[in-house]
Amino acid sequence: PMQGTVWVPCGTMNLMLGLLLFVGTLLYSYVEALLKLLLPVKRKNVRGEATAREFARCQSRLVLWDVEAHGLKETATECEGLGATVHTFVVDCSKREEIYSAAEKVKKDIGDVSILVNNAGVIAAADLLSTQDHQIEKMFEVNILAHIWTTRAFLPTMMKNNHGHIVTVASAAGQFVTSFMVAYCSSKFAAVGFHKALTEELTSLGKDGIKTTCLCPVFMNTGFVKNPSTRLGKILEVDEVVKALMEGILTNQKMVFVPPQLSFALVSEMLIPERASNVLKKLTDVKFDAIVGHGSNQ
């Protein structure tokens, strides 16, 4: 029989090699995830790095920003009592120029920021037509634009050193939609998207020393939302959310769900047909006080 040379186009060969690399990486990732479940993950040393009470227990150096001076002073006093060195700045995180100005003061007077935690957030629980224009603007200014401005302010030094950690405090409302929170959900979806896009960009730039973490908790007992309830379980206490976030930062987790079962709900939402998914949402029976229509309560 005649023998010949099998010619495989270069593009096809590259595609096949890429698929083999994908399969190998996929298998490696599953094995790595299994090992992390079975073995304790090494935690990073955060001595000398930043954020409030839990970091204060690590004898950290904290730079705290808040729009309200009295609450800022109380938090600073509490953190100092836990052993932290604390610097405070009154900053309105809805104002870009205030963020940039405070960031310059921090860099000049204190030094490099190793861990940036974007934690500011506001909400107006109401149907879309009852939500005022200024409320929508404020939610986007604080819940997402402030994250971008602070990151732009502190990222250059992190890039130069290839070292740092950027934390985005988002919400379960950035993964799952909820009625009477259209503007809030939109801003939190934007925050989650910002985290994912920033993570991808840092990877593309080869800045593997800069870590990112995004926190997505359900309702917390903070008064942020009035009278929340759900069949999914109890309303979270702040301390348990903070501990989950700290663990996520110390072990370089990309996404932290509180409670962790939210990650399964996210997967099931993609797999379950829409009609069945809607029935499941009704079973969760999420409730909270909101303005619906012309001032009526729901």
PDB file of C-alpha atoms in Angstrom, residues 32 110 115-117 128 159 198 205 226 269 275 284:
ATOM      1  CA  GLU A  32      -5.521  20.467  44.205  1.00  0.00           C
ATOM      2  CA  ILE A 110       2.439  56.280  56.199  1.00  0.00           C
ATOM      3  CA  ILE A 115      -3.890  44.946  51.642  1.00  0.00           C
ATOM      4  CA  LEU A 116      -6.705  47.127  50.313  1.00  0.00           C
ATOM      5  CA  VAL A 117     -10.184  46.251  51.583  1.00  0.00           C
ATOM      6  CA  LEU A 128     -36.898  50.656  40.876  1.00  0.00           C
ATOM      7  CA  MET A 159       2.340  46.470  40.523  1.00  0.00           C
ATOM      8  CA  LEU A 198      -9.191  42.804  37.708  1.00  0.00           C
ATOM      9  CA  LEU A 205       0.130  41.064  33.162  1.00  0.00           C
ATOM     10  CA  LYS A 226     -34.529  46.224  57.851  1.00  0.00           C
ATOM     11  CA  GLU A 269     -28.908  28.169  39.080  1.00  0.00           C
ATOM     12  CA  ARG A 275     -39.246  27.513  35.676  1.00  0.00           C
ATOM     13  CA  THR A 284     -36.373  30.367  50.031  1.00  0.00           C
TER      14      THR A 284
END
